[in-house]
Coordinates of C-alpha atoms in Angstrom, one line a residue:
M179 CA 76.7 -71.0 -75.9
K180 CA 78.2 -67.9 -77.4
A181 CA 76.2 -65.4 -79.4
V182 CA 76.8 -62.4 -81.7
S183 CA 74.4 -59.4 -81.7
L184 CA 74.7 -57.4 -84.9
N185 CA 73.3 -53.9 -84.7
F186 CA 73.3 -51.8 -87.9
E187 CA 72.8 -48.0 -87.7
I188 CA 71.2 -46.0 -90.5
H189 CA 71.4 -42.2 -90.4
Q190 CA 71.5 -39.4 -92.9
P191 CA 71.2 -35.7 -91.8
F192 CA 69.4 -32.9 -93.6
R193 CA 72.4 -31.0 -94.9
L194 CA 72.2 -27.2 -95.0
K195 CA 72.6 -25.1 -98.1
R196 CA 75.0 -22.1 -98.2
Y197 CA 73.1 -19.5 -96.2
R198 CA 74.5 -16.0 -96.2
F199 CA 74.1 -13.3 -93.6
F200 CA 71.9 -11.3 -96.0
D201 CA 69.5 -14.2 -96.2
I202 CA 68.5 -13.8 -92.6
G203 CA 64.9 -12.7 -92.4
N204 CA 64.3 -13.2 -96.1
D205 CA 64.8 -16.9 -96.8
H206 CA 63.3 -19.5 -94.4
Y207 CA 64.3 -22.6 -96.3
Y208 CA 67.6 -23.9 -95.1
Y209 CA 68.3 -27.2 -96.9
D210 CA 70.4 -28.3 -99.9
D211 CA 67.8 -30.5 -101.5
F212 CA 70.1 -31.4 -104.5
L213 CA 73.0 -32.5 -102.2
N214 CA 70.7 -34.5 -99.9
D215 CA 69.0 -36.2 -102.8
D216 CA 72.4 -37.0 -104.4
I217 CA 74.0 -38.4 -101.3
V218 CA 71.0 -40.4 -100.0
T219 CA 70.2 -41.9 -103.4
R220 CA 73.8 -42.8 -104.1
I221 CA 74.5 -44.4 -100.8
A222 CA 71.2 -46.2 -100.8
H223 CA 72.0 -47.9 -104.2
Q224 CA 75.7 -48.4 -103.3
S225 CA 75.1 -49.7 -99.8
Y226 CA 71.8 -49.7 -98.0
I227 CA 69.8 -51.6 -100.6
P228 CA 72.4 -54.3 -101.4
A229 CA 73.1 -54.7 -97.7
A230 CA 69.4 -55.1 -96.9
E231 CA 68.9 -57.6 -99.7
T232 CA 71.9 -59.5 -98.3
L233 CA 70.3 -59.6 -94.8
L234 CA 67.1 -61.0 -96.3
R235 CA 69.0 -63.8 -98.0
M236 CA 70.9 -64.6 -94.7
I237 CA 67.6 -64.9 -92.8
N238 CA 66.0 -67.0 -95.6
D239 CA 69.0 -69.2 -96.1
T240 CA 69.4 -70.0 -92.4
K241 CA 65.6 -70.5 -92.0
G242 CA 65.5 -67.6 -89.4
A243 CA 68.6 -68.6 -87.4
F244 CA 70.3 -65.4 -88.4
R245 CA 68.9 -62.4 -86.5
C246 CA 70.1 -58.8 -86.2
S247 CA 68.9 -55.3 -85.3
I248 CA 68.6 -52.0 -87.0
S249 CA 68.5 -48.5 -85.6
I250 CA 67.3 -45.9 -88.1
T251 CA 66.7 -42.2 -87.4
G252 CA 63.5 -40.3 -88.2
V253 CA 65.3 -37.8 -90.3
A254 CA 66.8 -40.6 -92.4
I255 CA 63.4 -42.2 -92.8
E256 CA 62.0 -38.9 -94.1
Q257 CA 64.6 -38.7 -96.8
F258 CA 64.2 -42.4 -97.8
E259 CA 60.5 -41.8 -98.1
Q260 CA 61.2 -38.8 -100.4
Y261 CA 64.1 -40.0 -102.5
V262 CA 64.4 -43.8 -102.2
P263 CA 61.0 -45.3 -101.2
E264 CA 62.1 -48.7 -102.4
F265 CA 64.5 -48.9 -99.5
I266 CA 61.6 -48.4 -97.0
D267 CA 59.8 -51.4 -98.7
L268 CA 62.9 -53.5 -98.1
L269 CA 63.0 -52.5 -94.4
R270 CA 59.3 -53.6 -94.2
R271 CA 60.2 -57.0 -95.6
L272 CA 63.0 -57.3 -93.0
A273 CA 60.5 -56.4 -90.3
D274 CA 58.0 -58.9 -91.6
T275 CA 60.5 -61.7 -91.1
G276 CA 60.3 -61.2 -87.4
K277 CA 64.1 -61.8 -87.2
V278 CA 65.1 -58.1 -87.4
E279 CA 64.6 -56.0 -84.3
F280 CA 64.2 -52.2 -84.7
I281 CA 65.9 -50.2 -82.0
A282 CA 64.7 -46.9 -80.6
T283 CA 66.9 -43.8 -81.1
P284 CA 66.3 -40.0 -81.0
Y285 CA 64.3 -38.9 -84.1
A286 CA 66.7 -36.2 -85.1
H287 CA 70.0 -37.9 -84.2
S288 CA 70.3 -35.1 -81.7
L289 CA 72.3 -34.2 -78.6
A290 CA 69.1 -33.5 -76.6
S291 CA 70.0 -36.1 -74.0
L292 CA 72.9 -33.8 -72.9
Y293 CA 70.9 -30.5 -73.1
D294 CA 67.1 -30.9 -72.8
P295 CA 65.5 -34.0 -71.1
E296 CA 62.0 -33.0 -72.2
E297 CA 63.1 -32.7 -75.9
F298 CA 65.0 -36.0 -75.5
R299 CA 61.8 -37.8 -74.3
Q300 CA 59.6 -36.3 -77.0
Q301 CA 62.1 -37.2 -79.8
V302 CA 62.4 -40.8 -78.6
E303 CA 58.6 -41.2 -78.4
M304 CA 58.2 -39.6 -81.8
Q305 CA 60.7 -42.1 -83.3
C306 CA 58.9 -45.1 -81.7
R307 CA 55.6 -43.9 -83.2
K308 CA 57.2 -43.7 -86.6
L309 CA 58.7 -47.2 -86.3
H310 CA 55.3 -48.6 -85.3
E311 CA 53.5 -46.7 -88.1
L312 CA 55.9 -48.0 -90.8
F313 CA 56.9 -51.4 -89.6
G314 CA 54.4 -52.3 -86.9
V315 CA 57.0 -52.7 -84.2
K316 CA 57.4 -51.4 -80.6
P317 CA 61.1 -51.0 -79.7
K318 CA 62.2 -52.5 -76.3
V319 CA 65.9 -51.5 -76.5
F320 CA 67.4 -48.1 -76.9
R321 CA 70.5 -46.7 -78.7
N322 CA 71.3 -43.1 -78.2
T323 CA 72.9 -40.8 -80.8
E324 CA 76.4 -42.0 -81.4
L325 CA 76.1 -44.4 -78.4
I326 CA 76.1 -41.5 -76.0
Y327 CA 75.4 -42.6 -72.4
S328 CA 75.9 -41.6 -68.8
D329 CA 74.5 -42.2 -65.3
D330 CA 72.3 -39.1 -65.8
I331 CA 70.7 -40.5 -69.0
A332 CA 70.1 -44.0 -67.7
P333 CA 67.0 -43.2 -65.5
Q334 CA 65.4 -41.3 -68.4
I335 CA 65.9 -44.4 -70.7
L336 CA 64.4 -46.7 -68.1
G337 CA 61.6 -44.2 -67.4
M338 CA 60.6 -44.4 -71.1
G339 CA 60.0 -48.2 -70.7
F340 CA 63.1 -49.6 -72.3
K341 CA 64.6 -52.8 -70.9
G342 CA 68.1 -52.4 -72.4
C343 CA 70.5 -49.8 -73.8
I344 CA 73.3 -50.3 -76.3
T345 CA 76.4 -48.2 -75.7
E346 CA 80.2 -48.1 -76.1
G347 CA 82.4 -50.5 -74.3
V348 CA 84.9 -47.8 -73.2
K349 CA 88.2 -49.2 -71.9
H350 CA 88.8 -46.5 -69.2
I351 CA 85.3 -47.2 -67.8
L352 CA 85.5 -51.0 -68.0
G353 CA 89.1 -51.3 -66.7
W354 CA 89.8 -55.0 -66.3
K355 CA 86.3 -56.0 -67.2
S356 CA 85.2 -57.2 -70.6
A357 CA 82.6 -55.6 -72.8
D358 CA 81.3 -59.1 -73.7
Y359 CA 78.8 -59.3 -70.8
V360 CA 75.5 -57.8 -69.9
Y361 CA 75.8 -55.1 -67.2
S362 CA 73.2 -53.1 -65.3
A363 CA 73.2 -49.3 -65.0
A364 CA 74.5 -48.0 -61.7
S365 CA 71.9 -45.2 -61.6
A366 CA 69.0 -47.4 -62.9
P367 CA 69.7 -51.1 -61.9
K368 CA 66.7 -52.4 -63.9
L369 CA 68.2 -51.1 -67.1
K370 CA 70.5 -53.6 -68.8
L371 CA 73.5 -52.4 -70.8
L372 CA 74.9 -54.1 -73.9
L373 CA 78.4 -52.9 -74.7
K374 CA 79.9 -52.6 -78.2
N375 CA 83.0 -54.8 -78.7
D376 CA 85.2 -52.0 -80.1
K377 CA 87.9 -54.0 -81.7
L378 CA 85.8 -56.6 -83.5
S379 CA 83.4 -53.9 -84.8
D380 CA 86.3 -51.7 -86.1
D381 CA 88.0 -54.7 -87.7
I382 CA 85.1 -54.7 -90.1
A383 CA 84.2 -50.9 -90.2
F384 CA 87.8 -49.5 -90.6
R385 CA 90.3 -52.3 -91.3
F386 CA 88.5 -54.7 -93.6
S387 CA 90.1 -53.4 -96.9
D388 CA 93.3 -52.0 -95.3
T389 CA 96.1 -53.9 -97.2
S390 CA 98.6 -52.7 -94.6
W391 CA 96.7 -54.4 -91.8
D392 CA 98.6 -57.5 -90.5
A393 CA 95.3 -59.5 -90.5
F394 CA 94.4 -58.6 -94.1
P395 CA 92.6 -60.2 -95.8
L396 CA 89.8 -60.7 -93.3
T397 CA 87.6 -63.7 -94.1
A398 CA 84.3 -64.8 -92.4
D399 CA 86.1 -68.0 -91.4
K400 CA 89.0 -66.1 -89.7
Y401 CA 86.6 -63.7 -88.1
M402 CA 84.4 -66.4 -86.5
D403 CA 87.6 -68.1 -85.3
W404 CA 88.4 -64.8 -83.3
I405 CA 85.0 -64.8 -81.8
A406 CA 85.1 -68.5 -80.9
A407 CA 88.5 -67.9 -79.3
T408 CA 87.1 -65.4 -76.7
P409 CA 86.7 -66.8 -73.2
P410 CA 83.8 -69.3 -73.0
E411 CA 82.2 -67.4 -70.1
E412 CA 81.9 -64.3 -72.3
Q413 CA 78.5 -65.0 -73.8
I414 CA 77.5 -62.0 -76.0
I415 CA 79.6 -60.1 -78.6
N416 CA 77.9 -56.9 -79.6
L417 CA 78.9 -55.6 -83.0
C418 CA 77.8 -52.0 -83.8
L419 CA 78.2 -51.1 -87.5
N420 CA 77.0 -48.4 -89.8
L421 CA 75.0 -50.1 -92.6
E422 CA 76.9 -47.7 -94.9
T423 CA 80.0 -49.8 -94.2
F424 CA 78.7 -52.5 -96.5
G425 CA 79.3 -51.2 -100.0
S426 CA 80.1 -47.5 -99.4
L427 CA 82.6 -47.0 -96.6
Q428 CA 84.0 -50.4 -97.6
P429 CA 83.4 -50.7 -101.3
A430 CA 81.6 -53.7 -102.8
S431 CA 84.7 -54.6 -104.8
S432 CA 86.5 -55.4 -101.5
G433 CA 84.1 -58.4 -101.0
I434 CA 82.5 -56.9 -97.9
L435 CA 79.0 -58.0 -98.8
Q436 CA 80.2 -61.6 -99.5
F437 CA 82.0 -61.5 -96.1
L438 CA 78.7 -60.5 -94.4
E439 CA 76.7 -63.2 -96.1
A440 CA 79.1 -65.9 -95.2
L441 CA 79.1 -65.1 -91.4
P442 CA 76.2 -67.4 -90.4
R443 CA 77.7 -70.4 -92.1
F444 CA 81.0 -70.2 -90.2
A445 CA 79.2 -69.2 -87.0
N446 CA 77.0 -72.3 -87.2
E447 CA 80.1 -74.5 -87.6
R448 CA 81.5 -73.1 -84.3
G449 CA 78.2 -73.3 -82.4
I450 CA 77.8 -69.5 -82.4
E451 CA 74.3 -68.1 -82.5
F452 CA 73.0 -64.7 -83.7
W453 CA 70.8 -62.9 -81.2
T454 CA 68.9 -59.6 -81.2
P455 CA 69.5 -57.1 -78.4
S456 CA 66.2 -58.1 -76.9
D457 CA 67.3 -61.8 -76.9
A458 CA 70.4 -60.8 -75.0
V459 CA 68.5 -58.7 -72.5
S460 CA 65.9 -61.4 -71.8
K461 CA 68.3 -64.4 -71.7
L462 CA 71.3 -63.1 -69.8
K463 CA 71.6 -61.7 -66.3
P464 CA 73.9 -58.7 -65.5
V465 CA 77.3 -59.7 -64.1
G466 CA 77.5 -56.4 -62.2
E467 CA 76.8 -52.7 -62.3
L468 CA 78.5 -50.1 -64.5
A469 CA 78.9 -46.5 -63.4
V470 CA 79.5 -43.9 -66.0
V471 CA 79.8 -40.5 -64.3
H472 CA 80.9 -38.5 -67.4
A473 CA 79.1 -39.0 -70.7
I474 CA 80.7 -41.5 -73.2
S475 CA 80.2 -42.1 -76.9
G476 CA 81.5 -44.1 -79.8
A477 CA 83.3 -41.2 -81.4
D478 CA 87.1 -40.6 -81.7
E479 CA 89.8 -42.2 -79.6
A480 CA 88.6 -40.4 -76.4
R481 CA 85.2 -42.0 -76.6
D482 CA 83.6 -38.9 -75.0
T483 CA 81.4 -36.1 -76.3
S484 CA 84.1 -33.7 -77.3
A485 CA 83.4 -34.4 -81.0
W486 CA 80.3 -32.3 -80.6
I487 CA 80.9 -30.0 -77.6
G488 CA 84.6 -29.8 -77.5
N489 CA 85.2 -26.1 -78.5
A490 CA 83.7 -22.6 -78.1
L491 CA 82.0 -22.7 -81.5
Q492 CA 80.0 -25.8 -80.7
H493 CA 79.1 -24.5 -77.2
E494 CA 77.8 -21.3 -78.5
A495 CA 75.7 -22.9 -81.3
L496 CA 74.2 -25.6 -79.0
D497 CA 73.5 -23.1 -76.1
K498 CA 71.6 -20.8 -78.5
L499 CA 69.7 -23.6 -80.1
Y500 CA 68.5 -25.3 -76.9
R501 CA 67.7 -22.1 -75.2
A502 CA 64.7 -21.9 -77.6
G503 CA 63.4 -25.3 -76.8
E504 CA 60.6 -24.3 -74.4
R505 CA 59.3 -21.7 -76.8
V506 CA 59.3 -24.0 -79.8
R507 CA 57.4 -26.7 -77.9
L508 CA 54.7 -24.2 -77.1
C509 CA 54.1 -23.2 -80.7
E510 CA 51.8 -24.9 -83.2
D511 CA 53.7 -24.1 -86.4
R512 CA 54.6 -27.4 -88.0
R513 CA 57.2 -26.0 -90.3
L514 CA 59.0 -24.3 -87.4
K515 CA 59.0 -27.6 -85.4
Q516 CA 60.3 -29.5 -88.3
D517 CA 63.2 -27.1 -88.7
W518 CA 63.8 -27.4 -85.0
W519 CA 64.3 -31.1 -85.3
Y520 CA 66.5 -30.9 -88.4
L521 CA 68.7 -28.2 -86.8
Q522 CA 69.4 -30.5 -83.8
G523 CA 71.2 -33.1 -85.9
S524 CA 74.5 -33.9 -84.2
D525 CA 76.2 -33.8 -87.6
H526 CA 76.0 -30.0 -87.8
F527 CA 78.1 -29.7 -84.6
Y528 CA 80.4 -32.5 -85.7
Y529 CA 81.4 -30.4 -88.7
M530 CA 82.4 -27.6 -86.3
S531 CA 85.0 -29.8 -84.5
T532 CA 88.6 -28.5 -84.7
K533 CA 90.0 -31.6 -82.9
H534 CA 91.8 -33.2 -85.9
F535 CA 91.1 -30.9 -88.7
A536 CA 94.7 -29.8 -89.0
D537 CA 95.9 -33.3 -90.0
G538 CA 92.8 -34.0 -92.1
A539 CA 91.2 -36.7 -90.1
V540 CA 87.7 -38.1 -89.7
H541 CA 85.8 -34.9 -88.9
S542 CA 86.8 -33.1 -92.1
Q543 CA 86.3 -36.3 -94.2
F544 CA 82.5 -36.3 -93.8
S545 CA 82.0 -32.5 -93.7
P546 CA 80.5 -30.6 -96.7
Y547 CA 82.5 -27.5 -95.5
E548 CA 86.0 -26.5 -96.2
T549 CA 86.7 -25.6 -92.5
P550 CA 85.0 -25.9 -89.1
Y551 CA 84.7 -22.1 -89.1
Q552 CA 82.7 -22.1 -92.3
A553 CA 80.4 -24.8 -90.8
F554 CA 79.9 -22.6 -87.7
T555 CA 79.2 -19.4 -89.7
N556 CA 76.7 -21.1 -92.0
Y557 CA 74.9 -22.8 -89.2
M558 CA 74.7 -19.6 -87.1
N559 CA 73.3 -17.7 -90.0
V560 CA 70.5 -20.3 -90.3
L561 CA 70.0 -20.4 -86.6
A562 CA 69.7 -16.6 -86.5
D563 CA 66.8 -16.7 -89.0
F564 CA 65.2 -19.6 -87.1
L565 CA 65.3 -17.7 -83.8
V566 CA 63.7 -14.7 -85.5
R567 CA 60.8 -17.0 -86.5
V568 CA 60.6 -18.4 -82.9
D569 CA 60.5 -14.8 -81.5
E570 CA 57.6 -14.0 -83.8
Q571 CA 55.7 -16.9 -82.1
Y572 CA 56.8 -16.0 -78.6
P573 CA 58.5 -12.6 -78.6
L574 CA 61.6 -12.0 -76.5
T575 CA 59.7 -8.9 -75.1
I576 CA 57.8 -11.4 -72.9
D577 CA 59.4 -11.0 -69.5
N578 CA 61.3 -14.1 -68.4
E579 CA 59.3 -14.3 -65.2
E580 CA 56.1 -14.1 -67.2
L581 CA 57.2 -16.8 -69.6
N582 CA 58.4 -19.0 -66.7
S583 CA 55.1 -18.5 -65.0
L584 CA 53.3 -19.5 -68.2
L585 CA 55.4 -22.6 -68.7
K586 CA 54.9 -23.6 -65.0
T587 CA 51.1 -23.3 -65.4
I588 CA 51.2 -25.4 -68.5
R589 CA 53.3 -28.1 -66.9
N590 CA 51.1 -28.1 -63.7
Q591 CA 48.0 -28.5 -65.9
E592 CA 49.6 -31.4 -67.8
R593 CA 50.6 -33.1 -64.6
E594 CA 47.1 -32.5 -63.2
I595 CA 45.5 -34.0 -66.3
A596 CA 47.8 -37.0 -66.2
E597 CA 47.0 -37.5 -62.5
L598 CA 43.3 -37.3 -63.1
T599 CA 43.6 -39.7 -66.0
R600 CA 45.5 -42.2 -63.8
E601 CA 42.8 -41.8 -61.1
K602 CA 40.0 -42.4 -63.6
E603 CA 41.8 -45.5 -65.0
S604 CA 42.3 -46.8 -61.4
M605 CA 38.7 -46.2 -60.5
S606 CA 37.5 -47.9 -63.7
K607 CA 39.6 -51.0 -62.9
N608 CA 38.4 -51.0 -59.3
L609 CA 34.8 -50.8 -60.4
E610 CA 35.3 -53.5 -63.0
Q611 CA 36.9 -55.7 -60.3
Y612 CA 34.1 -55.0 -57.9
N613 CA 31.5 -56.0 -60.5
I614 CA 33.4 -59.2 -61.3
E615 CA 33.6 -60.1 -57.6
H616 CA 30.0 -59.2 -57.0
Q617 CA 28.9 -61.5 -59.8
L618 CA 31.0 -64.3 -58.5
R619 CA 29.5 -63.9 -55.0
D620 CA 26.0 -64.0 -56.5
K621 CA 26.7 -67.2 -58.3
A622 CA 28.4 -68.9 -55.3
A623 CA 25.6 -68.0 -52.8
P624 CA 22.9 -70.7 -52.2
E625 CA 19.5 -69.9 -53.6
P626 CA 17.0 -68.9 -50.8
E627 CA 14.4 -71.6 -50.0
K628 CA 11.1 -71.0 -51.7
P629 CA 7.9 -71.2 -49.5
V630 CA 6.0 -74.4 -50.0
K631 CA 2.6 -73.9 -51.5
K632 CA -0.3 -75.8 -49.9
T633 CA -2.0 -78.1 -52.3
R634 CA -5.7 -77.9 -53.0
A635 CA -6.2 -81.4 -51.4
K636 CA -4.6 -80.3 -48.2
K637 CA -6.7 -77.2 -48.2
T638 CA -9.9 -79.3 -48.6
A639 CA -8.8 -81.7 -45.8
K640 CA -8.2 -78.7 -43.5
K641 CA -11.8 -77.4 -44.2
A642 CA -13.3 -80.8 -43.5
E643 CA -11.7 -80.9 -40.1

């Protein structure tokens, strides 16, 4: 039996307003509310809402045979709650069907997994709490920002309790192997890896309405023929798509929503099922281990992390940002922490990429800035003001040794509290078990014989003697 696992990503960053050098120290609000409202509302009505309604119909029409998964960032949820709350209601309806799995992802769509393991852990936990609060779900599978993954990150993902991870099926990593299997992480063998089928995903995301494409027009019938034609031993086809593809990146006039809605019908005719990532993780065994020494991602042809950390501008911005991580986590200022999350969005650093800007490719297409240098200057002005505020909480005049000593003390106390909590829980369980066993022994033990009382008649007879 062959199965398709459809994973839809939803993310919208908090875009920064034009922030001048002279604003540093005077203006602590960094976001372009008008632009964010305009973009989020427009895309929601063009794409997210029609696509979600289509998914609901697909689940209902197939009586639950159609299943899929969604990964949505915390910063996107915040904007939907503010600007398009009706979309949150739609997501709740999808969650209530029990046929849509929600995937864990970093709250801020950040690069913390590459720079700050503690921040990475906290953001993933925060995102899981948000999903549970809104939709009553507890994610079992993880998808990192832009599918970023490496052997260094795998143990962290497993340590957070996830059974599986979705990442890119990179050709130079796979070699002769196929992406259409489940693999285990070389550095954390208990973590199962689901790899994106690059070609079949991009056929929808980038080529669907391309009239120069030799396979145009793409129909659901033809597409399912391609999947059915893959080798029978390849059991899982992972398709990773931005939900924005349906109605926005690929306009509704292209027939993209009708294409999506028709997929289950033609899949059923060919004996192809739809699984969630958790279905794949639980049903399929890994065919082997996959080692990824250098971080990979789903961006650009290189499928590496150079889209965000490929030039000196990006390095300087990221280094300065994450150098403040320990100090920010120590403070109690909610507004400062919120800005800290928003400023970590990978989009800010993507806008600074100079990789393909000269020939006007993808990086410049999604950027609100005219050049990467303008993106860098604006971001660094905002970051400068943010760091001033951090310094007010924990001044730079504090000696590094003193700060490190303070942080070490705090960490030791946290570890000691965690250890004592574990010991308490263990002792409580042991005591409970002891009580249970003691009660069972009491019930099983024979009752002691009661001394026989002499009757009055016997006593009278004895006296007569």
